[in-house]
PDB file of C-alpha atoms in Angstrom:
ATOM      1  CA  UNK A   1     -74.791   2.195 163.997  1.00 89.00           C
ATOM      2  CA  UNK A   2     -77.631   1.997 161.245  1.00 92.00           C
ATOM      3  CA  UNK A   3     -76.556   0.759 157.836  1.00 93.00           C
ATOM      4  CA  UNK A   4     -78.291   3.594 155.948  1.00 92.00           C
ATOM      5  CA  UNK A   5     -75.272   6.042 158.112  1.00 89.00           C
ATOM      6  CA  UNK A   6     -72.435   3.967 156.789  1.00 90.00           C
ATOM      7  CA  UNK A   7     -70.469   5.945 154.419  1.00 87.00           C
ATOM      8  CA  UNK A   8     -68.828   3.965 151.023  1.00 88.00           C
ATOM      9  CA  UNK A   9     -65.529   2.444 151.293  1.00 85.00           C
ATOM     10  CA  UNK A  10     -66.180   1.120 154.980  1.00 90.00           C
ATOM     11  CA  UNK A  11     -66.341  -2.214 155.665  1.00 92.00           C
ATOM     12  CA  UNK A  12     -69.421  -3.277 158.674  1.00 94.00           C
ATOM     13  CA  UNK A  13     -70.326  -6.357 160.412  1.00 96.00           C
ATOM     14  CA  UNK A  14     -74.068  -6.747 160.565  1.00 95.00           C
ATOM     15  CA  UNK A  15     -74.977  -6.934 164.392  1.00 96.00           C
ATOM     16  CA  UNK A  16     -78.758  -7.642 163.595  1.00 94.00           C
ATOM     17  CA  UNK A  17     -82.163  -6.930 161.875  1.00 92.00           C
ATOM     18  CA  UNK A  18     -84.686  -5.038 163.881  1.00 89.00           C
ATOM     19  CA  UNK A  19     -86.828  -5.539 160.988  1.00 85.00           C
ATOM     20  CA  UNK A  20     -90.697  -7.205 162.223  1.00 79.00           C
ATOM     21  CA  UNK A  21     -92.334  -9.870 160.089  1.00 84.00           C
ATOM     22  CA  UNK A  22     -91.950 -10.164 155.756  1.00 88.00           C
ATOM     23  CA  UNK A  23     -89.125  -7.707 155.679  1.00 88.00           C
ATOM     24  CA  UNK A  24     -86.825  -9.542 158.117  1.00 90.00           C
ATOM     25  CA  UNK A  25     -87.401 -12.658 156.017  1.00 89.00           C
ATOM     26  CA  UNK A  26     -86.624 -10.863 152.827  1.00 89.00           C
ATOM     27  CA  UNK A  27     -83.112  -9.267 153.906  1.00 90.00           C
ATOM     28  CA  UNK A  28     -81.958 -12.715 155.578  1.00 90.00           C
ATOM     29  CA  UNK A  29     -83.166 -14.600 152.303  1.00 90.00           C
ATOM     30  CA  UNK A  30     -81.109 -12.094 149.996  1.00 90.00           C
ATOM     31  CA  UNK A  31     -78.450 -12.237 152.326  1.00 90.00           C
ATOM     32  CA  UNK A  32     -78.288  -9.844 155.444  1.00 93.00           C
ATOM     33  CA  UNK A  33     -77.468 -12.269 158.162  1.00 93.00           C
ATOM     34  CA  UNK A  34     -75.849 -10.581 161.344  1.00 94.00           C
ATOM     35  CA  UNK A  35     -71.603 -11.850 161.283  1.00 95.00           C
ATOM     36  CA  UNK A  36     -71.588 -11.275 157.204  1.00 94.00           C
ATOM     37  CA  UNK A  37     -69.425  -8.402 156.313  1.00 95.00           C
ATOM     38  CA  UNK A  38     -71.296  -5.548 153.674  1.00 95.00           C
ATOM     39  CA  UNK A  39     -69.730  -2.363 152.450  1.00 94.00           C
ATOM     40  CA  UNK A  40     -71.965   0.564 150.761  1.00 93.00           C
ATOM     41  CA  UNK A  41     -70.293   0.236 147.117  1.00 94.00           C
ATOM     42  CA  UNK A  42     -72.296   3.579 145.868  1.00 92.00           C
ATOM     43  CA  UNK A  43     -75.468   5.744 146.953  1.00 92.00           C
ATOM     44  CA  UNK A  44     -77.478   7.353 144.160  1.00 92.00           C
ATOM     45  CA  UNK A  45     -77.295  10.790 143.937  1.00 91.00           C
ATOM     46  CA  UNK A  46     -80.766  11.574 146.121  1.00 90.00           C
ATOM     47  CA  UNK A  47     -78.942   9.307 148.698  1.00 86.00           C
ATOM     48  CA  UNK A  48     -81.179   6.430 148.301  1.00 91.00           C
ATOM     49  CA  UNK A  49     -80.935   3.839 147.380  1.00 94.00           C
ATOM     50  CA  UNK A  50     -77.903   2.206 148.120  1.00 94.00           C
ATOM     51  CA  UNK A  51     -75.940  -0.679 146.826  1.00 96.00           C
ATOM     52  CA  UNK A  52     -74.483  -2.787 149.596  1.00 95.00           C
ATOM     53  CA  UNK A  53     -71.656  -5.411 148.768  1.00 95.00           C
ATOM     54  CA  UNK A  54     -72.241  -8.544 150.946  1.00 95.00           C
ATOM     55  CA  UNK A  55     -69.397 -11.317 149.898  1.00 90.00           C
ATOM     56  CA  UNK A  56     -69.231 -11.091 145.924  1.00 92.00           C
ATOM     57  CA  UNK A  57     -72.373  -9.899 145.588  1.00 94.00           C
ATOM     58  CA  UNK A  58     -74.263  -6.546 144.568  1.00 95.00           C
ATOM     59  CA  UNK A  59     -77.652  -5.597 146.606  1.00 94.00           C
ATOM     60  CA  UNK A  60     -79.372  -2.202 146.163  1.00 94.00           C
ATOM     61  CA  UNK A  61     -81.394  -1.782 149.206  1.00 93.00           C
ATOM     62  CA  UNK A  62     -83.622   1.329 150.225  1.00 94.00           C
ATOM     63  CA  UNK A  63     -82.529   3.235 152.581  1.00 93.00           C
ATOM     64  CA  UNK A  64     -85.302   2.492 155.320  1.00 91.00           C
ATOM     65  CA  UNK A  65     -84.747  -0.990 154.737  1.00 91.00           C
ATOM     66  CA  UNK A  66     -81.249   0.143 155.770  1.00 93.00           C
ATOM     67  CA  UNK A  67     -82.292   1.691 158.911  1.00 92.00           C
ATOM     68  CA  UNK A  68     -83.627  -1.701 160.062  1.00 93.00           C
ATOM     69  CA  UNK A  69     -79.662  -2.903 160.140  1.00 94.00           C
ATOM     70  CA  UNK A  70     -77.852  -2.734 163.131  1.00 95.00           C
ATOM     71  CA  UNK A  71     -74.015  -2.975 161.495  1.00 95.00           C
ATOM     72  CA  UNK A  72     -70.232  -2.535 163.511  1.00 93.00           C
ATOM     73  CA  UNK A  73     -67.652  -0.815 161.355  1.00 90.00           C
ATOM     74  CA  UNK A  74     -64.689  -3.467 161.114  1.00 90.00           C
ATOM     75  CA  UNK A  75     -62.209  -1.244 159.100  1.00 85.00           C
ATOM     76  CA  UNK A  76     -58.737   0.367 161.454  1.00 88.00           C
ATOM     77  CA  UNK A  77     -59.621   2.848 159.522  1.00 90.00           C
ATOM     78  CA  UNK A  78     -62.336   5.366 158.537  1.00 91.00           C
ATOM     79  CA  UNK A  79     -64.042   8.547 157.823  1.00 91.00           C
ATOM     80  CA  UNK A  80     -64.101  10.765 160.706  1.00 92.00           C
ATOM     81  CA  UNK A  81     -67.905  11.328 161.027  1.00 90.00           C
ATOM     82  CA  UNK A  82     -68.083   8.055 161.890  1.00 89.00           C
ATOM     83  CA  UNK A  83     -65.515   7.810 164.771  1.00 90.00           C
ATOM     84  CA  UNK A  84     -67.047   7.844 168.082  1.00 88.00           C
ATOM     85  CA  UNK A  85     -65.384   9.634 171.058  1.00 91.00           C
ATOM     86  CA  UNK A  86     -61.384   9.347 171.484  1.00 92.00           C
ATOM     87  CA  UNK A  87     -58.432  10.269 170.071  1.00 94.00           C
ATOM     88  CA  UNK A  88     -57.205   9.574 166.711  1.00 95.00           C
ATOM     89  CA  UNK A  89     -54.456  10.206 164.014  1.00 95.00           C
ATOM     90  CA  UNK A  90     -55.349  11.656 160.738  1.00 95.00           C
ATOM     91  CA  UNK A  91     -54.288   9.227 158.205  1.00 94.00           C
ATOM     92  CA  UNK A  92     -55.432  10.799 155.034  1.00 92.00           C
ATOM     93  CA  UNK A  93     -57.341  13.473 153.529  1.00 93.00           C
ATOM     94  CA  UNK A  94     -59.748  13.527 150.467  1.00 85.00           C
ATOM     95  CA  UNK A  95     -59.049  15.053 146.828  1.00 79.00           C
ATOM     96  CA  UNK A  96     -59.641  18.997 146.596  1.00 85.00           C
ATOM     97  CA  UNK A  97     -56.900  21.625 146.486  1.00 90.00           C
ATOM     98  CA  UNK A  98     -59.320  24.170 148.143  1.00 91.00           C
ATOM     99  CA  UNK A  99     -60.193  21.186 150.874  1.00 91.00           C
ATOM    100  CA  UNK A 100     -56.634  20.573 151.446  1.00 91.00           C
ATOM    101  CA  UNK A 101     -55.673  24.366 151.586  1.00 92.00           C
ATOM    102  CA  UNK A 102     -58.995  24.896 154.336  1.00 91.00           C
ATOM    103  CA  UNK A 103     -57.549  21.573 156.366  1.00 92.00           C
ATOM    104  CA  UNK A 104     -54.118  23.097 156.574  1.00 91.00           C
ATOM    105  CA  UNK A 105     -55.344  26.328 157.934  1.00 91.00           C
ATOM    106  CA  UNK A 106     -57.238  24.450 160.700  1.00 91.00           C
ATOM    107  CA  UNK A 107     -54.343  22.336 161.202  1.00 90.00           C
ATOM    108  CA  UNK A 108     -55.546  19.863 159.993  1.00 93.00           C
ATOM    109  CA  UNK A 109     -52.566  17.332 158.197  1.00 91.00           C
ATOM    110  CA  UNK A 110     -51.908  13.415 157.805  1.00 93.00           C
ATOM    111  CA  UNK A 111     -50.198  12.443 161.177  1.00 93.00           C
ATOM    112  CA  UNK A 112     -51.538  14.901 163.518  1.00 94.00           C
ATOM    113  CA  UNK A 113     -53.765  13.632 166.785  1.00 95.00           C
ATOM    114  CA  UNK A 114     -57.608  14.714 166.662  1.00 95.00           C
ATOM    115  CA  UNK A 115     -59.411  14.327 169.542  1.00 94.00           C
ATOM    116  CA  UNK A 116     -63.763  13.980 169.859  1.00 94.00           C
ATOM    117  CA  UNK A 117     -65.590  14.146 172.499  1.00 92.00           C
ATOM    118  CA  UNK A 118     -69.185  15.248 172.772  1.00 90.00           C
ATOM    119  CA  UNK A 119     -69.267  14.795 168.627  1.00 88.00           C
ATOM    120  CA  UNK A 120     -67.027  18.226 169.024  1.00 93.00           C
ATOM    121  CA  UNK A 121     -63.878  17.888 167.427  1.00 95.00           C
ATOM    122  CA  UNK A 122     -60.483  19.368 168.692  1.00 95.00           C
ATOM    123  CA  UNK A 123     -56.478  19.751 167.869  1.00 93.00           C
ATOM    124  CA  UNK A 124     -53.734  20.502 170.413  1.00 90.00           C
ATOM    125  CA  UNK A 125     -56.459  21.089 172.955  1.00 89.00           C
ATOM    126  CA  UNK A 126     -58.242  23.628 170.194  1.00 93.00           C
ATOM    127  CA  UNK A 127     -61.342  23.397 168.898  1.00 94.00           C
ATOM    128  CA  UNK A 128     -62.369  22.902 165.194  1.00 93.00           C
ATOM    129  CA  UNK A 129     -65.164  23.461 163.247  1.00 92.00           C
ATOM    130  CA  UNK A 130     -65.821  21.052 160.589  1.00 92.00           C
ATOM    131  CA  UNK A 131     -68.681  20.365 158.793  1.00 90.00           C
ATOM    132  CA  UNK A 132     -70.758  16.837 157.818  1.00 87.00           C
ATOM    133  CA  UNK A 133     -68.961  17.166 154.072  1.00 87.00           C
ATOM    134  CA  UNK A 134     -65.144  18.237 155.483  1.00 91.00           C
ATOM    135  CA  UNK A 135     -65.406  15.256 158.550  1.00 91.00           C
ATOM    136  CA  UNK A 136     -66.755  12.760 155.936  1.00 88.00           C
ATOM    137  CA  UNK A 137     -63.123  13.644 153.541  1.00 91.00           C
ATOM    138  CA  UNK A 138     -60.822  13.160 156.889  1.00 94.00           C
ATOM    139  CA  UNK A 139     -59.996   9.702 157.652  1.00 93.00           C
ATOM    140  CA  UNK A 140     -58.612   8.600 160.923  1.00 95.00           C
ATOM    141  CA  UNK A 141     -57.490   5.598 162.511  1.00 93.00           C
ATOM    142  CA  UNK A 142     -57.700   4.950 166.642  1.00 91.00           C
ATOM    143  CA  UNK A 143     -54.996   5.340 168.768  1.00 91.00           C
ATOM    144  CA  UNK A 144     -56.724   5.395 172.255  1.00 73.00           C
ATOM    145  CA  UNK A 145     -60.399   5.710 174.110  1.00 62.00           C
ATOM    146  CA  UNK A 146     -62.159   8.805 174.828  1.00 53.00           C
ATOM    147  CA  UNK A 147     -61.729   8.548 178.690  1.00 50.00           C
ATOM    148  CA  UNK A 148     -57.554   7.982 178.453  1.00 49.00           C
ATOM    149  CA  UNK A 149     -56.961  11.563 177.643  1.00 47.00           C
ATOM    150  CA  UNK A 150     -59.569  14.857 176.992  1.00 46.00           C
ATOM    151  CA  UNK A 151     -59.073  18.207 175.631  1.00 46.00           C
ATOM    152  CA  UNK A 152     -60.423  19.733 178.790  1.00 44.00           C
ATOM    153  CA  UNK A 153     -57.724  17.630 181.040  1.00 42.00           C
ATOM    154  CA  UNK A 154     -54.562  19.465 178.803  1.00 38.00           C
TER     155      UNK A 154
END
């Protein structure tokens, strides 16, 4: 996954730069060397640029820059837009009484199973419509791969 599509509050592993010539020396000199750890600490309100915490320290970085950054999410646990296919358990949901109220009438509650597959979403076999905003306030955490068990096989 590209840095610039990491969402604040989850912890990455850089993977690598795919960055050619001056820029590539720039990031690893300020300190984006593949094995650090870096979390997106805020994104301005345009949604660039963003500040990226590597170790103790504070970097704001644009977002192309960011789209040179190969990262791995490290974190158990994390928003659902960026879970890739599988099946997971909603751990928590995001402030809003009118969010909350919308998740419960989808079924959507701390503890339940989701399943993705095909970046469709789906609970107790049903699918769900959620949008960027809704996935990005469910958080999940991985309980098994995508092949183990599908909506379509229920």
């Amino acid at each position: 996954m590209k840095l610039s599509k990491l969402v604040p509050g989850v912890r990455a592993r850089i993977k690598r730069l795919e960055v050619p010539g001056e820029l590539h020396e720039k990031l690893v000199g300020i300190g984006f060397i593949p094995g650090e750890e870096i979390e997106i600490v805020q994104v301005a309100p345009l949604g660039d640029p963003l500040v990226c915490k590597i170790g103790n320290r504070n970097i704001t970085l644009r977002k192309k820059e960011a789209d040179f950054i190969e990262v791995e999410v490290v974190d158990e646990e994390l928003p659902l837009i960026l879970a890739d296919d599988g099946t997971y358990e909603i751990t928590r949901l995001d402030v809003g009484r009118r969010f909350l109220l919308r998740m419960k009438n989808l079924g959507i509650d701390p503890g339940k199973k989701i399943q993705i597959s095909g970046g469709r979403y789906y609970i107790e076999g049903r699918e769900i419509d959620l949008g960027y905003g809704e996935a990005a306030k469910i958080w999940v955490r991985r309980v098994s791969d995508a092949g183990e068990k599908s909506h379509s096989q229920k």
